[in-house]
Amino acid sequence: QVKLVESGGGSVQTGGSLTLSCATSGFTLDYWSMGWFRQAPGKEREGISCIRTHDGDTYYADSVKGRFTISKHNRNNTVLLQMNDLIPEDTAIYYCATVYYSGPICRGDNWGQGTQVTVSS
């Protein structure tokens, strides 16, 4: 019943920006912590950002800290990931997920289908 649909991926040059959107349905977004993950070719899936439901506490991986911003918009049933100052190392498939988040630990539960982000030099 839970459904997450990512959009907003694409190809950009180094230094560019993208905003990824996660459209949610089948659950009350306000009651769930949410996160963004990514998987680059040949690498393990990496949790890059999470936001906790009750207090809005956020987590960012060191690789994206200061460049990416996660936000929840409960009335619109969307979760956004603003991505600035993109570099080629950001190239990956990006996934939205409901998460269990306790601070440094953020574990995905339900997953979207992913959206491709490609950053060229």
JSON list of C-alpha atoms in Angstrom, two decimals:
[
{"chain": "A", "resi": 1, "resn": "GLN", "atom": "CA", "xyz": [0.00, 0.00, 0.00]},
{"chain": "A", "resi": 2, "resn": "VAL", "atom": "CA", "xyz": [2.90, 2.35, 0.71]},
{"chain": "A", "resi": 3, "resn": "LYS", "atom": "CA", "xyz": [4.04, 3.92, -2.53]},
{"chain": "A", "resi": 4, "resn": "LEU", "atom": "CA", "xyz": [6.99, 6.22, -3.12]},
{"chain": "A", "resi": 5, "resn": "VAL", "atom": "CA", "xyz": [7.71, 7.71, -6.53]},
{"chain": "A", "resi": 6, "resn": "GLU", "atom": "CA", "xyz": [10.89, 9.67, -7.12]},
{"chain": "A", "resi": 7, "resn": "SER", "atom": "CA", "xyz": [11.27, 12.29, -9.81]},
{"chain": "A", "resi": 8, "resn": "GLY", "atom": "CA", "xyz": [13.57, 15.15, -10.72]},
{"chain": "A", "resi": 9, "resn": "GLY", "atom": "CA", "xyz": [16.67, 13.23, -11.73]},
{"chain": "A", "resi": 10, "resn": "GLY", "atom": "CA", "xyz": [18.60, 14.03, -14.84]},
{"chain": "A", "resi": 11, "resn": "SER", "atom": "CA", "xyz": [21.96, 15.04, -16.23]},
{"chain": "A", "resi": 12, "resn": "VAL", "atom": "CA", "xyz": [23.78, 18.17, -15.08]},
{"chain": "A", "resi": 13, "resn": "GLN", "atom": "CA", "xyz": [27.25, 19.62, -15.23]},
{"chain": "A", "resi": 14, "resn": "THR", "atom": "CA", "xyz": [29.58, 19.85, -12.27]},
{"chain": "A", "resi": 15, "resn": "GLY", "atom": "CA", "xyz": [28.47, 22.70, -10.04]},
{"chain": "A", "resi": 16, "resn": "GLY", "atom": "CA", "xyz": [24.85, 22.45, -11.08]},
{"chain": "A", "resi": 17, "resn": "SER", "atom": "CA", "xyz": [21.77, 21.82, -8.98]},
{"chain": "A", "resi": 18, "resn": "LEU", "atom": "CA", "xyz": [18.83, 19.45, -8.97]},
{"chain": "A", "resi": 19, "resn": "THR", "atom": "CA", "xyz": [15.81, 19.01, -6.74]},
{"chain": "A", "resi": 20, "resn": "LEU", "atom": "CA", "xyz": [14.60, 15.46, -6.27]},
{"chain": "A", "resi": 21, "resn": "SER", "atom": "CA", "xyz": [10.98, 14.91, -5.29]},
{"chain": "A", "resi": 22, "resn": "CYS", "atom": "CA", "xyz": [9.39, 11.91, -3.60]},
{"chain": "A", "resi": 23, "resn": "ALA", "atom": "CA", "xyz": [5.63, 11.66, -3.99]},
{"chain": "A", "resi": 24, "resn": "THR", "atom": "CA", "xyz": [4.17, 9.54, -1.20]},
{"chain": "A", "resi": 25, "resn": "SER", "atom": "CA", "xyz": [0.86, 7.73, -0.82]},
{"chain": "A", "resi": 26, "resn": "GLY", "atom": "CA", "xyz": [-0.68, 4.96, 1.26]},
{"chain": "A", "resi": 27, "resn": "PHE", "atom": "CA", "xyz": [0.46, 6.30, 4.62]},
{"chain": "A", "resi": 28, "resn": "THR", "atom": "CA", "xyz": [0.49, 9.44, 6.72]},
{"chain": "A", "resi": 29, "resn": "LEU", "atom": "CA", "xyz": [3.76, 11.16, 5.94]},
{"chain": "A", "resi": 30, "resn": "ASP", "atom": "CA", "xyz": [3.70, 13.18, 9.16]},
{"chain": "A", "resi": 31, "resn": "TYR", "atom": "CA", "xyz": [4.05, 9.96, 11.19]},
{"chain": "A", "resi": 32, "resn": "TRP", "atom": "CA", "xyz": [7.15, 8.66, 9.42]},
{"chain": "A", "resi": 33, "resn": "SER", "atom": "CA", "xyz": [10.78, 9.55, 9.25]},
{"chain": "A", "resi": 34, "resn": "MET", "atom": "CA", "xyz": [12.04, 9.69, 5.68]},
{"chain": "A", "resi": 35, "resn": "GLY", "atom": "CA", "xyz": [15.34, 9.38, 3.93]},
{"chain": "A", "resi": 36, "resn": "TRP", "atom": "CA", "xyz": [17.24, 9.50, 0.68]},
{"chain": "A", "resi": 37, "resn": "PHE", "atom": "CA", "xyz": [19.72, 6.85, -0.37]},
{"chain": "A", "resi": 38, "resn": "ARG", "atom": "CA", "xyz": [21.88, 6.39, -3.43]},
{"chain": "A", "resi": 39, "resn": "GLN", "atom": "CA", "xyz": [23.73, 3.62, -5.20]},
{"chain": "A", "resi": 40, "resn": "ALA", "atom": "CA", "xyz": [26.52, 4.27, -7.65]},
{"chain": "A", "resi": 41, "resn": "PRO", "atom": "CA", "xyz": [27.68, 1.63, -10.15]},
{"chain": "A", "resi": 42, "resn": "GLY", "atom": "CA", "xyz": [29.74, -1.05, -8.41]},
{"chain": "A", "resi": 43, "resn": "LYS", "atom": "CA", "xyz": [29.16, 0.41, -4.95]},
{"chain": "A", "resi": 44, "resn": "GLU", "atom": "CA", "xyz": [26.93, -0.37, -2.00]},
{"chain": "A", "resi": 45, "resn": "ARG", "atom": "CA", "xyz": [23.80, 1.62, -1.31]},
{"chain": "A", "resi": 46, "resn": "GLU", "atom": "CA", "xyz": [24.57, 4.66, 0.81]},
{"chain": "A", "resi": 47, "resn": "GLY", "atom": "CA", "xyz": [22.27, 6.57, 3.13]},
{"chain": "A", "resi": 48, "resn": "ILE", "atom": "CA", "xyz": [22.83, 10.23, 2.34]},
{"chain": "A", "resi": 49, "resn": "SER", "atom": "CA", "xyz": [20.12, 12.07, 4.25]},
{"chain": "A", "resi": 50, "resn": "CYS", "atom": "CA", "xyz": [17.32, 11.35, 6.73]},
{"chain": "A", "resi": 51, "resn": "ILE", "atom": "CA", "xyz": [14.80, 13.47, 8.60]},
{"chain": "A", "resi": 52, "resn": "ARG", "atom": "CA", "xyz": [13.11, 12.34, 11.82]},
{"chain": "A", "resi": 53, "resn": "THR", "atom": "CA", "xyz": [9.35, 12.60, 12.10]},
{"chain": "A", "resi": 54, "resn": "HIS", "atom": "CA", "xyz": [8.81, 13.94, 15.61]},
{"chain": "A", "resi": 55, "resn": "ASP", "atom": "CA", "xyz": [11.46, 16.64, 15.88]},
{"chain": "A", "resi": 56, "resn": "GLY", "atom": "CA", "xyz": [12.76, 17.18, 12.37]},
{"chain": "A", "resi": 57, "resn": "ASP", "atom": "CA", "xyz": [16.29, 16.16, 13.29]},
{"chain": "A", "resi": 58, "resn": "THR", "atom": "CA", "xyz": [18.34, 15.55, 10.17]},
{"chain": "A", "resi": 59, "resn": "TYR", "atom": "CA", "xyz": [21.28, 13.41, 9.17]},
{"chain": "A", "resi": 60, "resn": "TYR", "atom": "CA", "xyz": [23.63, 14.00, 6.27]},
{"chain": "A", "resi": 61, "resn": "ALA", "atom": "CA", "xyz": [26.43, 11.81, 5.06]},
{"chain": "A", "resi": 62, "resn": "ASP", "atom": "CA", "xyz": [29.79, 13.54, 5.07]},
{"chain": "A", "resi": 63, "resn": "SER", "atom": "CA", "xyz": [29.92, 13.25, 1.30]},
{"chain": "A", "resi": 64, "resn": "VAL", "atom": "CA", "xyz": [26.90, 15.54, 0.87]},
{"chain": "A", "resi": 65, "resn": "LYS", "atom": "CA", "xyz": [26.90, 17.66, 4.03]},
{"chain": "A", "resi": 66, "resn": "GLY", "atom": "CA", "xyz": [26.65, 21.34, 3.25]},
{"chain": "A", "resi": 67, "resn": "ARG", "atom": "CA", "xyz": [25.49, 20.69, -0.31]},
{"chain": "A", "resi": 68, "resn": "PHE", "atom": "CA", "xyz": [22.23, 18.75, 0.07]},
{"chain": "A", "resi": 69, "resn": "THR", "atom": "CA", "xyz": [19.12, 19.64, 2.05]},
{"chain": "A", "resi": 70, "resn": "ILE", "atom": "CA", "xyz": [16.25, 17.30, 2.92]},
{"chain": "A", "resi": 71, "resn": "SER", "atom": "CA", "xyz": [12.76, 18.57, 3.67]},
{"chain": "A", "resi": 72, "resn": "LYS", "atom": "CA", "xyz": [9.31, 17.13, 4.32]},
{"chain": "A", "resi": 73, "resn": "HIS", "atom": "CA", "xyz": [6.09, 18.75, 3.14]},
{"chain": "A", "resi": 74, "resn": "ASN", "atom": "CA", "xyz": [3.41, 16.72, 4.85]},
{"chain": "A", "resi": 75, "resn": "ARG", "atom": "CA", "xyz": [0.37, 18.51, 3.43]},
{"chain": "A", "resi": 76, "resn": "ASN", "atom": "CA", "xyz": [1.70, 17.95, -0.08]},
{"chain": "A", "resi": 77, "resn": "ASN", "atom": "CA", "xyz": [2.75, 14.36, 0.71]},
{"chain": "A", "resi": 78, "resn": "THR", "atom": "CA", "xyz": [6.22, 15.03, -0.65]},
{"chain": "A", "resi": 79, "resn": "VAL", "atom": "CA", "xyz": [9.82, 14.77, 0.46]},
{"chain": "A", "resi": 80, "resn": "LEU", "atom": "CA", "xyz": [12.43, 16.86, -1.30]},
{"chain": "A", "resi": 81, "resn": "LEU", "atom": "CA", "xyz": [16.18, 16.65, -1.66]},
{"chain": "A", "resi": 82, "resn": "GLN", "atom": "CA", "xyz": [17.77, 19.88, -2.80]},
{"chain": "A", "resi": 83, "resn": "MET", "atom": "CA", "xyz": [21.15, 19.09, -4.34]},
{"chain": "A", "resi": 84, "resn": "ASN", "atom": "CA", "xyz": [23.62, 21.91, -4.94]},
{"chain": "A", "resi": 85, "resn": "ASP", "atom": "CA", "xyz": [27.24, 22.07, -6.09]},
{"chain": "A", "resi": 86, "resn": "LEU", "atom": "CA", "xyz": [26.97, 18.69, -7.71]},
{"chain": "A", "resi": 87, "resn": "ILE", "atom": "CA", "xyz": [30.13, 16.74, -8.51]},
{"chain": "A", "resi": 88, "resn": "PRO", "atom": "CA", "xyz": [30.68, 13.62, -10.64]},
{"chain": "A", "resi": 89, "resn": "GLU", "atom": "CA", "xyz": [30.89, 11.49, -7.49]},
{"chain": "A", "resi": 90, "resn": "ASP", "atom": "CA", "xyz": [27.20, 12.25, -6.94]},
{"chain": "A", "resi": 91, "resn": "THR", "atom": "CA", "xyz": [26.31, 10.19, -10.01]},
{"chain": "A", "resi": 92, "resn": "ALA", "atom": "CA", "xyz": [24.02, 7.40, -8.80]},
{"chain": "A", "resi": 93, "resn": "ILE", "atom": "CA", "xyz": [20.49, 6.12, -8.65]},
{"chain": "A", "resi": 94, "resn": "TYR", "atom": "CA", "xyz": [18.73, 7.97, -5.85]},
{"chain": "A", "resi": 95, "resn": "TYR", "atom": "CA", "xyz": [16.03, 6.29, -3.77]},
{"chain": "A", "resi": 96, "resn": "CYS", "atom": "CA", "xyz": [13.43, 7.69, -1.42]},
{"chain": "A", "resi": 97, "resn": "ALA", "atom": "CA", "xyz": [12.42, 5.55, 1.57]},
{"chain": "A", "resi": 98, "resn": "THR", "atom": "CA", "xyz": [10.48, 5.47, 4.80]},
{"chain": "A", "resi": 99, "resn": "VAL", "atom": "CA", "xyz": [13.06, 4.95, 7.51]},
{"chain": "A", "resi": 100, "resn": "TYR", "atom": "CA", "xyz": [13.64, 4.04, 11.12]},
{"chain": "A", "resi": 101, "resn": "TYR", "atom": "CA", "xyz": [15.90, 6.83, 12.30]},
{"chain": "A", "resi": 102, "resn": "SER", "atom": "CA", "xyz": [17.62, 7.15, 15.68]},
{"chain": "A", "resi": 103, "resn": "GLY", "atom": "CA", "xyz": [20.21, 9.77, 14.77]},
{"chain": "A", "resi": 104, "resn": "PRO", "atom": "CA", "xyz": [23.35, 8.25, 13.31]},
{"chain": "A", "resi": 105, "resn": "ILE", "atom": "CA", "xyz": [21.40, 5.15, 12.29]},
{"chain": "A", "resi": 106, "resn": "CYS", "atom": "CA", "xyz": [18.92, 5.41, 9.44]},
{"chain": "A", "resi": 107, "resn": "ARG", "atom": "CA", "xyz": [17.47, 2.19, 8.05]},
{"chain": "A", "resi": 108, "resn": "GLY", "atom": "CA", "xyz": [15.24, 2.09, 5.00]},
{"chain": "A", "resi": 109, "resn": "ASP", "atom": "CA", "xyz": [11.95, 0.22, 5.12]},
{"chain": "A", "resi": 110, "resn": "ASN", "atom": "CA", "xyz": [9.75, 0.97, 2.11]},
{"chain": "A", "resi": 111, "resn": "TRP", "atom": "CA", "xyz": [11.47, 2.06, -1.09]},
{"chain": "A", "resi": 112, "resn": "GLY", "atom": "CA", "xyz": [10.74, 3.97, -4.23]},
{"chain": "A", "resi": 113, "resn": "GLN", "atom": "CA", "xyz": [11.83, 2.89, -7.70]},
{"chain": "A", "resi": 114, "resn": "GLY", "atom": "CA", "xyz": [14.75, 5.29, -7.92]},
{"chain": "A", "resi": 115, "resn": "THR", "atom": "CA", "xyz": [15.71, 8.16, -10.18]},
{"chain": "A", "resi": 116, "resn": "GLN", "atom": "CA", "xyz": [18.99, 8.54, -12.05]},
{"chain": "A", "resi": 117, "resn": "VAL", "atom": "CA", "xyz": [21.29, 11.48, -11.40]},
{"chain": "A", "resi": 118, "resn": "THR", "atom": "CA", "xyz": [24.28, 11.94, -13.69]},
{"chain": "A", "resi": 119, "resn": "VAL", "atom": "CA", "xyz": [26.86, 14.67, -13.13]},
{"chain": "A", "resi": 120, "resn": "SER", "atom": "CA", "xyz": [29.42, 15.31, -15.85]},
{"chain": "A", "resi": 121, "resn": "SER", "atom": "CA", "xyz": [32.69, 17.21, -15.66]}
]
